[in-house]
Coordinates of C-alpha atoms in Angstrom, one line a residue:
M1 CA -14.2 -19.8 -46.1
T2 CA -10.2 -19.4 -45.4
A3 CA -8.9 -19.4 -41.9
L4 CA -8.4 -15.7 -41.8
A5 CA -12.3 -14.8 -42.5
L6 CA -13.0 -17.4 -39.5
P7 CA -14.4 -15.2 -36.6
F8 CA -12.8 -16.1 -33.3
F9 CA -15.8 -17.3 -31.9
K10 CA -18.0 -19.9 -33.7
P11 CA -21.1 -18.0 -35.0
W12 CA -23.6 -20.4 -33.0
A13 CA -22.2 -19.7 -29.9
P14 CA -24.6 -17.2 -27.6
E15 CA -23.1 -14.0 -26.1
W16 CA -23.6 -15.4 -22.4
L17 CA -21.8 -18.7 -23.0
I18 CA -18.9 -17.2 -24.4
R19 CA -19.2 -14.8 -21.2
L20 CA -19.5 -17.7 -18.9
M21 CA -16.6 -19.1 -20.6
I22 CA -14.6 -16.3 -20.2
L23 CA -14.8 -16.3 -17.0
L24 CA -14.3 -20.4 -16.3
V25 CA -11.0 -19.7 -18.2
L26 CA -9.7 -17.0 -15.9
L27 CA -11.0 -18.1 -12.7
P28 CA -8.6 -20.9 -12.7
A29 CA -5.7 -18.6 -13.1
L30 CA -6.5 -16.8 -10.1
G31 CA -7.5 -19.0 -7.8
T32 CA -4.0 -20.2 -8.3
F33 CA -2.8 -16.9 -7.3
A34 CA -5.1 -16.3 -4.7
L35 CA -4.6 -20.0 -2.9
Y36 CA -1.3 -19.8 -0.9
F37 CA -2.2 -16.0 0.0
S38 CA -5.2 -16.6 1.6
N39 CA -4.7 -20.0 3.0
S40 CA -1.3 -19.6 4.5
A41 CA -1.1 -21.2 7.9
E42 CA -2.1 -24.5 5.8
T43 CA 0.4 -24.2 3.3
A44 CA 3.0 -23.5 5.5
G45 CA 1.5 -26.5 7.6
Y46 CA 1.9 -29.0 4.7
Y47 CA 4.8 -28.0 3.0
G48 CA 6.8 -27.2 6.0
M49 CA 7.8 -24.0 5.5
E50 CA 7.8 -20.7 7.5
P51 CA 5.3 -17.8 7.0
A52 CA 7.6 -15.8 5.1
D53 CA 7.9 -18.3 2.6
V54 CA 4.9 -18.4 2.1
Q55 CA 4.4 -14.8 1.4
Y56 CA 7.4 -14.9 -0.9
S57 CA 5.8 -17.7 -2.5
V58 CA 2.9 -15.3 -3.7
V59 CA 5.7 -12.8 -4.3
I60 CA 7.8 -15.1 -7.0
M61 CA 4.4 -16.1 -8.8
Y62 CA 3.4 -12.1 -9.1
G63 CA 6.7 -11.5 -10.2
A64 CA 6.7 -14.1 -12.9
L65 CA 3.2 -12.7 -14.2
V66 CA 4.6 -9.3 -14.6
T67 CA 7.8 -10.4 -16.1
F68 CA 6.5 -12.9 -18.8
L69 CA 3.7 -10.0 -19.8
P70 CA 5.8 -8.4 -22.6
L71 CA 7.0 -11.6 -23.5
D72 CA 3.3 -13.2 -23.9
D73 CA 2.5 -10.0 -25.9
R74 CA 4.6 -11.6 -28.8
F75 CA 3.1 -15.2 -28.3
V76 CA -0.4 -14.2 -27.9
K77 CA 0.6 -12.7 -31.4
Y78 CA 2.5 -15.9 -33.4
L79 CA 0.9 -18.7 -31.6
L80 CA -2.7 -19.9 -32.5
P81 CA -4.7 -19.2 -29.0
R82 CA -6.6 -22.6 -28.7
R83 CA -2.7 -24.4 -28.7
Y84 CA -1.1 -21.6 -26.8
F85 CA -4.2 -22.1 -24.1
L86 CA -3.5 -26.3 -23.9
L87 CA 0.1 -25.7 -23.7
G88 CA -0.6 -23.7 -20.7
I89 CA -3.1 -26.2 -19.0
G90 CA -0.5 -28.7 -19.6
L91 CA 2.1 -26.8 -17.7
N92 CA -0.3 -25.6 -14.6
T93 CA -1.9 -29.2 -14.3
L94 CA 1.7 -31.0 -14.5
T95 CA 2.6 -27.9 -11.7
Y96 CA -0.1 -28.9 -9.4
F97 CA 1.0 -32.6 -9.3
I98 CA 4.3 -31.9 -8.7
C99 CA 3.0 -29.3 -6.2
E100 CA 1.2 -32.2 -4.3
A101 CA 4.0 -35.2 -4.6
S102 CA 7.0 -32.9 -3.4
R103 CA 7.7 -31.6 -0.1
S104 CA 10.7 -29.5 -1.6
I105 CA 10.4 -25.9 -0.9
E106 CA 12.9 -25.1 -3.7
I107 CA 10.4 -27.1 -6.4
F108 CA 7.4 -25.6 -4.9
M109 CA 9.2 -21.9 -5.7
I110 CA 10.2 -23.3 -9.1
C111 CA 6.7 -24.2 -10.1
R112 CA 5.4 -21.2 -8.0
F113 CA 7.5 -19.0 -10.8
I114 CA 6.1 -21.7 -13.9
Q115 CA 2.3 -21.1 -12.8
G116 CA 3.1 -16.9 -12.4
A117 CA 4.4 -17.6 -16.6
V118 CA 1.0 -19.7 -17.4
C119 CA -1.4 -16.7 -15.6
A120 CA -0.1 -14.1 -17.6
L121 CA -0.8 -16.4 -20.4
F122 CA -4.3 -17.2 -19.2
C123 CA -5.3 -13.4 -18.5
S124 CA -3.5 -12.4 -21.6
I125 CA -6.0 -15.1 -24.1
C126 CA -9.2 -13.6 -21.4
L127 CA -8.3 -10.0 -22.4
N128 CA -8.1 -10.5 -25.8
M129 CA -11.3 -12.5 -26.1
I130 CA -12.9 -9.7 -23.9
F131 CA -11.7 -6.4 -25.7
S132 CA -11.8 -7.8 -29.0
R133 CA -15.6 -7.9 -29.1
L134 CA -15.7 -4.4 -27.3
Q135 CA -15.4 -1.6 -29.5
V136 CA -17.8 1.2 -28.2
Q137 CA -16.3 3.2 -25.7
R138 CA -19.6 2.1 -22.8
A139 CA -19.1 -1.3 -23.4
R140 CA -15.3 -1.1 -22.9
T141 CA -15.5 0.4 -19.5
I142 CA -17.9 -2.1 -18.5
G143 CA -15.5 -4.7 -20.0
Y144 CA -12.5 -2.7 -17.7
T145 CA -14.7 -2.9 -14.9
V146 CA -16.0 -6.8 -15.1
F147 CA -12.1 -7.8 -15.4
Y148 CA -10.7 -5.8 -12.7
G149 CA -13.5 -6.6 -10.1
T150 CA -12.8 -10.2 -11.3
L151 CA -9.3 -9.5 -10.4
Q152 CA -10.6 -7.6 -6.6
V153 CA -13.0 -10.7 -5.7
S154 CA -10.6 -13.5 -6.5
I155 CA -8.9 -13.4 -3.2
P156 CA -11.6 -13.2 -0.5
A157 CA -13.7 -15.8 -3.2
C158 CA -10.7 -18.3 -3.4
A159 CA -10.5 -17.9 0.9
L160 CA -14.0 -18.5 0.6
L161 CA -13.7 -22.2 -1.5
C162 CA -10.5 -23.1 0.2
S163 CA -12.2 -22.7 3.6
W164 CA -14.7 -25.3 3.2
L165 CA -12.4 -27.7 1.3
L166 CA -10.0 -27.5 3.9
H167 CA -12.9 -27.7 7.0
Y168 CA -13.6 -31.2 5.0
F169 CA -10.6 -32.5 3.2
N170 CA -7.0 -32.5 3.3
F171 CA -5.1 -30.0 1.9
N172 CA -3.7 -31.9 -0.9
I173 CA -7.2 -32.1 -2.4
L174 CA -6.5 -27.9 -3.3
F175 CA -4.8 -29.4 -6.3
Y176 CA -7.0 -31.5 -8.0
A177 CA -9.9 -29.1 -7.1
L178 CA -8.1 -26.3 -9.3
I179 CA -7.3 -29.3 -12.1
L180 CA -11.1 -30.3 -11.9
M181 CA -11.9 -26.3 -12.3
E182 CA -9.8 -26.0 -15.9
I183 CA -12.1 -28.9 -17.7
P184 CA -14.9 -26.8 -18.1
G185 CA -13.3 -23.7 -19.5
V186 CA -11.0 -25.8 -21.8
I187 CA -14.0 -27.7 -23.2
L188 CA -16.2 -24.8 -23.9
L189 CA -13.2 -23.1 -25.4
L190 CA -12.7 -25.5 -27.9
L191 CA -16.6 -26.1 -28.1
L192 CA -17.1 -22.3 -29.0
T193 CA -14.0 -21.1 -31.2
N194 CA -12.6 -21.7 -34.1
N195 CA -8.7 -22.8 -34.8
V196 CA -8.0 -19.0 -35.8
R197 CA -5.7 -16.1 -34.5
F198 CA -6.8 -12.9 -32.8
R199 CA -4.9 -10.9 -35.6
K200 CA -2.6 -10.9 -38.4
K201 CA 0.4 -13.6 -37.5
F202 CA 3.2 -11.8 -36.2
P203 CA 6.8 -13.3 -36.3
L204 CA 9.0 -14.6 -33.2
Y205 CA 12.2 -12.4 -34.2
Q206 CA 14.3 -10.6 -32.4
I207 CA 12.7 -11.7 -29.0
D208 CA 14.7 -9.8 -26.1
W209 CA 15.7 -12.7 -23.9
I210 CA 18.4 -10.7 -22.0
S211 CA 15.9 -8.1 -21.3
Y212 CA 13.4 -10.7 -19.8
L213 CA 16.5 -12.1 -17.8
F214 CA 17.4 -8.8 -16.1
Y215 CA 13.7 -8.0 -15.9
A216 CA 12.8 -11.1 -14.1
F217 CA 15.8 -10.8 -11.5
I218 CA 15.1 -7.7 -10.8
F219 CA 11.4 -8.6 -9.4
T220 CA 12.2 -11.9 -7.8
A221 CA 15.5 -10.7 -6.2
G222 CA 13.4 -7.2 -5.1
G223 CA 10.4 -9.4 -4.0
Y224 CA 13.3 -11.6 -1.7
I225 CA 14.2 -8.3 -0.3
F226 CA 10.7 -7.0 0.6
I227 CA 9.7 -10.2 2.0
Y228 CA 13.0 -11.7 4.0
G229 CA 14.4 -7.9 4.9
Q230 CA 12.9 -7.3 8.4
Q231 CA 13.4 -11.8 9.2
L232 CA 17.2 -10.5 8.2
N233 CA 17.3 -7.5 10.0
W234 CA 17.7 -5.9 6.9
L235 CA 21.4 -4.2 5.6
D236 CA 23.1 -6.2 8.8
S237 CA 22.6 -9.5 6.4
P238 CA 25.3 -10.1 4.0
L239 CA 22.7 -11.8 1.9
I240 CA 20.2 -8.8 1.6
R241 CA 23.0 -6.2 0.6
M242 CA 24.6 -8.5 -2.1
L243 CA 20.9 -8.8 -3.1
I244 CA 20.4 -4.7 -3.2
L245 CA 23.7 -3.8 -5.1
S246 CA 22.7 -6.8 -7.6
V247 CA 19.1 -5.5 -8.2
L248 CA 20.4 -1.6 -8.6
I249 CA 23.0 -2.9 -11.2
A250 CA 20.6 -5.3 -12.9
L251 CA 18.2 -2.4 -12.8
F252 CA 20.9 0.4 -14.0
L253 CA 21.9 -2.4 -16.8
F254 CA 17.9 -2.7 -17.8
V255 CA 17.6 1.2 -18.0
L256 CA 20.6 1.7 -20.2
R257 CA 19.4 -1.1 -22.5
Q258 CA 16.0 -0.2 -23.1
F259 CA 17.0 3.1 -24.3
H260 CA 19.1 2.4 -26.9
L261 CA 16.8 -0.4 -28.2
K262 CA 14.9 0.0 -31.3
R263 CA 11.8 -2.2 -29.8
P264 CA 12.5 -1.9 -26.3
F265 CA 11.1 -4.5 -24.0
I266 CA 9.4 -1.7 -21.9
N267 CA 8.6 1.6 -23.0
L268 CA 10.0 4.0 -20.2
K269 CA 9.7 7.0 -22.2
L270 CA 6.3 7.2 -20.7
F271 CA 8.2 8.3 -17.5
R272 CA 8.5 11.7 -19.2
F273 CA 4.7 12.8 -18.5
A274 CA 3.5 13.9 -15.2
D275 CA 0.5 12.6 -14.9
F276 CA 1.4 9.5 -15.6
R277 CA 3.7 9.0 -12.9
N278 CA 1.4 10.8 -10.8
G279 CA -1.1 7.7 -11.7
L280 CA 1.6 5.0 -11.0
L281 CA 2.1 6.8 -7.8
L282 CA -1.6 6.2 -6.7
L283 CA -1.3 3.1 -7.7
M284 CA 1.0 1.9 -5.7
V285 CA -0.4 3.9 -2.3
Y286 CA -3.5 2.1 -3.1
Y287 CA -2.0 -1.0 -2.7
I288 CA -0.3 -0.1 0.3
F289 CA -3.6 1.3 1.9
K290 CA -5.4 -1.6 0.5
G291 CA -3.1 -4.1 1.7
T292 CA -3.8 -4.0 6.3
T293 CA -6.8 -6.6 5.9
G294 CA -4.4 -9.2 7.2
Y295 CA -4.6 -7.7 10.9
A296 CA -8.1 -7.5 10.8
Y297 CA -8.0 -11.5 9.5
A298 CA -5.2 -12.2 12.6
C299 CA -7.8 -10.2 15.2
L300 CA -10.2 -12.3 14.0
Q301 CA -9.0 -15.7 14.0
G302 CA -6.0 -15.3 16.4
V303 CA -7.7 -13.0 19.2
L304 CA -11.5 -13.6 19.0
G305 CA -10.8 -17.8 17.8
V306 CA -13.0 -17.6 14.5
D307 CA -12.0 -20.3 12.3
P308 CA -11.8 -20.0 9.3
V309 CA -15.3 -21.6 8.1
H310 CA -17.2 -18.7 10.5
L311 CA -15.1 -16.0 8.3
S312 CA -17.5 -16.9 5.2
P313 CA -20.1 -13.4 6.6
I314 CA -16.6 -11.6 6.5
W315 CA -15.6 -12.6 2.8
L316 CA -19.2 -12.4 1.1
I317 CA -19.9 -8.7 2.4
N318 CA -16.2 -7.9 1.5
I319 CA -16.8 -9.5 -2.1
A320 CA -20.5 -7.5 -2.2
G321 CA -18.7 -4.3 -1.3
I322 CA -16.2 -4.8 -4.1
V323 CA -18.6 -5.9 -7.0
L324 CA -21.1 -2.4 -5.8
G325 CA -17.9 -0.2 -5.9
M326 CA -16.8 -1.2 -9.3
L327 CA -20.3 -0.9 -10.5
I328 CA -20.8 2.6 -9.0
S329 CA -17.3 3.6 -10.1
S330 CA -18.1 2.5 -13.5
R331 CA -21.5 4.5 -13.9
F332 CA -19.3 7.5 -13.2
I333 CA -17.2 7.1 -15.2
L334 CA -19.9 6.9 -18.3
N335 CA -21.4 10.3 -16.8
G336 CA -18.2 11.8 -17.3
T337 CA -17.2 12.3 -13.5
S338 CA -13.9 13.8 -12.7
G339 CA -11.5 11.0 -11.5
K340 CA -10.8 13.3 -9.4
Y341 CA -14.2 13.1 -7.2
L342 CA -13.9 9.0 -7.7
I343 CA -10.5 9.1 -6.5
I344 CA -11.3 10.8 -3.4
A345 CA -14.6 9.4 -2.3
G346 CA -12.8 5.7 -3.0
F347 CA -9.8 6.9 -0.3
S348 CA -12.3 8.5 2.1
A349 CA -14.6 5.0 2.0
L350 CA -10.7 3.1 3.2
L351 CA -10.5 5.9 5.5
L352 CA -13.7 5.5 7.7
Y353 CA -12.7 1.3 7.3
H354 CA -9.3 2.1 9.1
I355 CA -11.4 4.4 11.9
Q356 CA -14.1 1.3 12.9
L357 CA -11.2 -1.1 12.9
Y358 CA -9.3 1.0 14.7
F359 CA -11.9 1.1 17.6
L360 CA -12.5 -2.7 16.7
F361 CA -9.5 -4.5 18.0
S362 CA -10.9 -5.5 21.2
S363 CA -10.8 -9.0 23.0
V364 CA -14.7 -8.3 23.3
S365 CA -15.7 -7.6 19.5
N366 CA -17.6 -10.1 17.4
T367 CA -17.7 -11.0 14.1
H368 CA -20.9 -9.4 12.9
D369 CA -18.8 -5.9 14.4
F370 CA -16.7 -6.4 11.2
L371 CA -19.4 -7.1 8.5
L372 CA -19.8 -3.2 8.2
P373 CA -15.8 -2.1 7.6
F374 CA -15.5 -5.1 5.4
F375 CA -17.6 -3.6 3.6
I376 CA -16.9 -0.4 3.1
Q377 CA -13.3 -1.4 2.8
G378 CA -14.7 -3.4 -0.3
L379 CA -17.0 -0.1 -1.6
G380 CA -13.5 1.8 -1.3
A381 CA -11.3 -0.9 -2.8
G382 CA -13.3 -1.7 -5.5
G383 CA -14.4 1.6 -6.7
L384 CA -10.6 3.2 -6.7
F385 CA -9.4 0.5 -8.8
V386 CA -10.8 1.5 -12.3
P387 CA -10.9 5.6 -11.8
I388 CA -7.2 4.9 -11.2
V389 CA -5.9 3.0 -13.4
L390 CA -8.0 4.8 -16.6
F391 CA -6.5 8.0 -15.1
T392 CA -3.1 6.9 -15.7
V393 CA -4.0 5.6 -19.0
S394 CA -5.4 8.7 -20.3
S395 CA -2.2 10.7 -19.2
V396 CA -0.1 9.4 -21.8
P397 CA -0.9 9.5 -26.0
A398 CA -3.5 7.4 -27.4
Q399 CA 0.0 5.3 -29.8
L400 CA 1.7 5.3 -26.4
A401 CA -1.2 3.4 -24.6
G402 CA -0.7 -0.3 -25.0
S403 CA 2.4 0.1 -23.3
V404 CA 1.4 1.5 -20.0
S405 CA -0.3 -2.4 -18.9
F406 CA 3.4 -3.5 -18.7
I407 CA 4.4 -0.5 -16.3
G408 CA 1.2 -0.7 -14.5
I409 CA 1.1 -3.9 -13.3
G410 CA 4.9 -4.0 -12.3
V411 CA 3.8 -0.6 -10.2
R412 CA 0.9 -3.2 -8.8
F413 CA 3.9 -5.8 -7.9
V414 CA 6.1 -3.3 -5.9
G415 CA 3.0 -1.7 -3.9
F416 CA 2.2 -5.8 -3.1
C417 CA 5.7 -6.3 -1.9
M418 CA 5.8 -2.6 0.1
S419 CA 2.4 -3.6 1.8
I420 CA 4.1 -7.1 3.2
A421 CA 7.0 -5.4 4.1
I422 CA 5.6 -2.2 5.6
S423 CA 3.6 -4.8 7.5
N424 CA 5.7 -7.0 8.6
Y425 CA 8.5 -4.0 9.9
F426 CA 5.7 -2.0 11.7
Q427 CA 4.2 -5.6 12.9
L428 CA 7.4 -6.6 14.4
F429 CA 8.3 -2.6 15.9
N430 CA 4.9 -2.0 17.2
N431 CA 4.9 -5.5 19.3
S432 CA 8.6 -5.0 20.7
T433 CA 7.4 -1.3 21.5
H434 CA 4.4 -2.6 23.5
Y435 CA 5.9 -5.6 25.1
D436 CA 8.5 -3.3 27.1
K437 CA 5.7 -1.1 28.3
F438 CA 3.4 -3.9 29.3
R439 CA 6.7 -5.5 31.1
G440 CA 7.3 -2.1 33.0
S441 CA 4.0 -1.9 34.3
I442 CA 3.1 -5.3 34.7
T443 CA 4.7 -6.8 38.0
V444 CA 4.4 -8.5 41.2
L445 CA 3.8 -5.3 43.3
N446 CA 0.7 -4.4 40.6
P447 CA -2.6 -5.4 42.2
I448 CA -5.0 -5.6 38.9
M449 CA -2.3 -8.6 37.9
N450 CA -2.7 -10.3 41.0
E451 CA -6.2 -10.1 40.9
T452 CA -6.4 -11.1 37.6
M453 CA -3.8 -14.3 37.8
E454 CA -5.9 -15.2 41.0
A455 CA -9.2 -15.5 39.2
I456 CA -7.4 -17.2 36.2
R457 CA -6.1 -19.6 39.1
E458 CA -9.6 -20.4 40.6
N459 CA -11.0 -20.9 37.3
V460 CA -8.1 -23.3 36.9
A461 CA -8.1 -25.1 39.8
L462 CA -12.0 -25.8 39.2
G463 CA -10.1 -28.9 36.9
G464 CA -9.0 -30.8 40.1
Q465 CA -5.2 -30.7 38.7
D466 CA -2.3 -30.6 41.2
V467 CA -0.9 -27.3 42.3
K468 CA 2.3 -27.7 39.8
T469 CA -0.3 -27.9 36.9
V470 CA -2.1 -25.1 37.9
N471 CA 0.6 -22.9 38.3
S472 CA 1.6 -23.8 34.5
L473 CA -1.7 -23.6 33.1
T474 CA -1.9 -20.0 34.8
S475 CA 1.0 -18.5 33.3
G476 CA 0.0 -20.0 30.1
I477 CA -3.1 -18.2 30.2
W478 CA -1.6 -15.0 31.2
N479 CA 0.6 -15.1 28.9
K480 CA -1.7 -15.7 26.1
M481 CA -3.8 -12.8 27.2
L482 CA -0.8 -10.5 27.5
S483 CA 0.4 -11.2 23.6
K484 CA -3.0 -10.8 22.5
Q485 CA -3.1 -7.2 23.9
I486 CA 0.3 -6.4 22.4
F487 CA -1.2 -7.6 18.9
L488 CA -4.4 -5.6 19.8
R489 CA -2.0 -2.2 20.7
A490 CA 0.4 -2.8 18.0
S491 CA -2.4 -3.3 15.5
M492 CA -4.8 0.0 16.5
D493 CA -0.9 1.6 16.3
Y494 CA -0.6 0.5 12.6
Y495 CA -3.9 1.4 12.0
E496 CA -3.5 5.0 12.9
M497 CA -0.7 5.7 11.1
I498 CA -2.6 4.3 7.7
I499 CA -5.5 7.0 8.8
W500 CA -2.7 10.0 8.7
A501 CA -1.7 8.8 5.9
I502 CA -4.8 8.4 4.3
L503 CA -5.8 11.7 5.5
V504 CA -3.0 13.6 4.3
L505 CA -3.1 11.9 0.6
I506 CA -7.2 13.1 0.4
M507 CA -5.9 16.6 1.5
V508 CA -3.0 16.6 -1.3
L509 CA -5.5 15.3 -4.0
L510 CA -7.9 18.3 -2.5
L511 CA -5.7 20.8 -3.0
A512 CA -2.9 20.2 -5.6
P513 CA -3.8 22.0 -8.7
R514 CA -3.2 19.1 -11.3
G515 CA -6.0 17.2 -9.6
K516 CA -8.2 19.7 -11.7
R517 CA -7.4 18.0 -14.7
M518 CA -8.0 13.9 -13.7
I519 CA -10.0 13.7 -16.9
L520 CA -10.8 9.8 -17.2
V521 CA -10.2 8.8 -21.2
L522 CA -10.2 5.6 -22.7
R523 CA -7.7 4.3 -25.0
K524 CA -9.0 1.9 -27.5
R525 CA -5.5 -0.1 -27.5
F526 CA -5.1 -0.1 -24.0
L527 CA -5.8 -3.5 -22.5
P528 CA -6.4 -3.6 -18.2
Y529 CA -3.2 -4.6 -16.4

């Protein structure tokens, strides 16, 4: 039998083992992405960096993934998948060893960029393995749901795993754990597959490296502006001004180049479809509303003093909500339900989550109070993702559906960065506002303050310390209490703003005439983003 006639998977391989293999190939890549995002404090301590540096390490990996995907689309059509996969495994393992041995922030960021490109490689191979086997519309819908569900649960699942590992081991053990996680997927892929291509070989000529460099610069520099803009006081910083100007120039040249190329790197003609633009806007807004959970986790850990290990019930219930939301939305899609109602239902669940959390920002709450809200958040986040993506791809002609992925994941990146930037800005702004209010009302003339200080002083004095130590400890405890209350009030203000924003969005979706045409159509050529 010739190589072209051989199937990709060996005939004797059972279906359940193939599915397990695909999952084991994909999970280490997603674990790399979620590792630092869910363990920012430990990462900052290990490398001696600022929290903003940890955020940018996630952004730069995400940006590398986004910008490498159009190139990867060419590589995966030319290289044999097994060799391509082993190349990615080798690069990934090398960067893990470097990250474990080095404490240089610059080297760490370079490794993160490489890991982002390799993550794109893994995702591309997994997508081709999944969707080459799913030809029936029902099966492709289930495939979308499984893939998107894996993406959605990767961060809470990684946080759950890492919290237990870090409870018993040092931080560097995480790198060895990621290397070990790669081994089962490698073994199964080599055992279950033939050394053949997914489709006919396509030569690697006319690769647009210039567009790739422009694209990579736009996303990595843009991510830097979003993450460090607040810290550097935005336009007051010469660096931020220079980067904004550079990104605008690079964006102009990139767009100009795409319209003059016969085979553009990114097909920007998709933006002429109004529903496609609306779908991308919904996707961006979805990521902003979904990215508010950081305040809740900060409240649990910083105010209520819950350690990461005891956050496990929160992560588990959130994962359960995501999975259930995905299953429910896919069932309604298969039944032909209008995407309008699915999207409104999903945003309504996120609205309910924010309303519940608004009343839970208190120093007397406990972990169990957060279980139901996080389940509802997972339900909304999981239920929204597939309908929004399918609505976006349904808005373009079938022959252009293959180009949607590259733009869609770019918009996801922008929404992710905007969520971080908006959160950072309002956290500082609201904290400053409430600090000034507290400072104006809490003085030595305030009897409540005097009573509270005296109660704290009496409790501290029971330890037998001298007067100077008692006064010092009392002031420290008081300032800590005040900081917690400022954070809680600032979080409530931010969630109130998000509540009103979601309400406005739901009203627009209900009243907009275009919403009546939100019909979800599956495109055979489309691969998820």
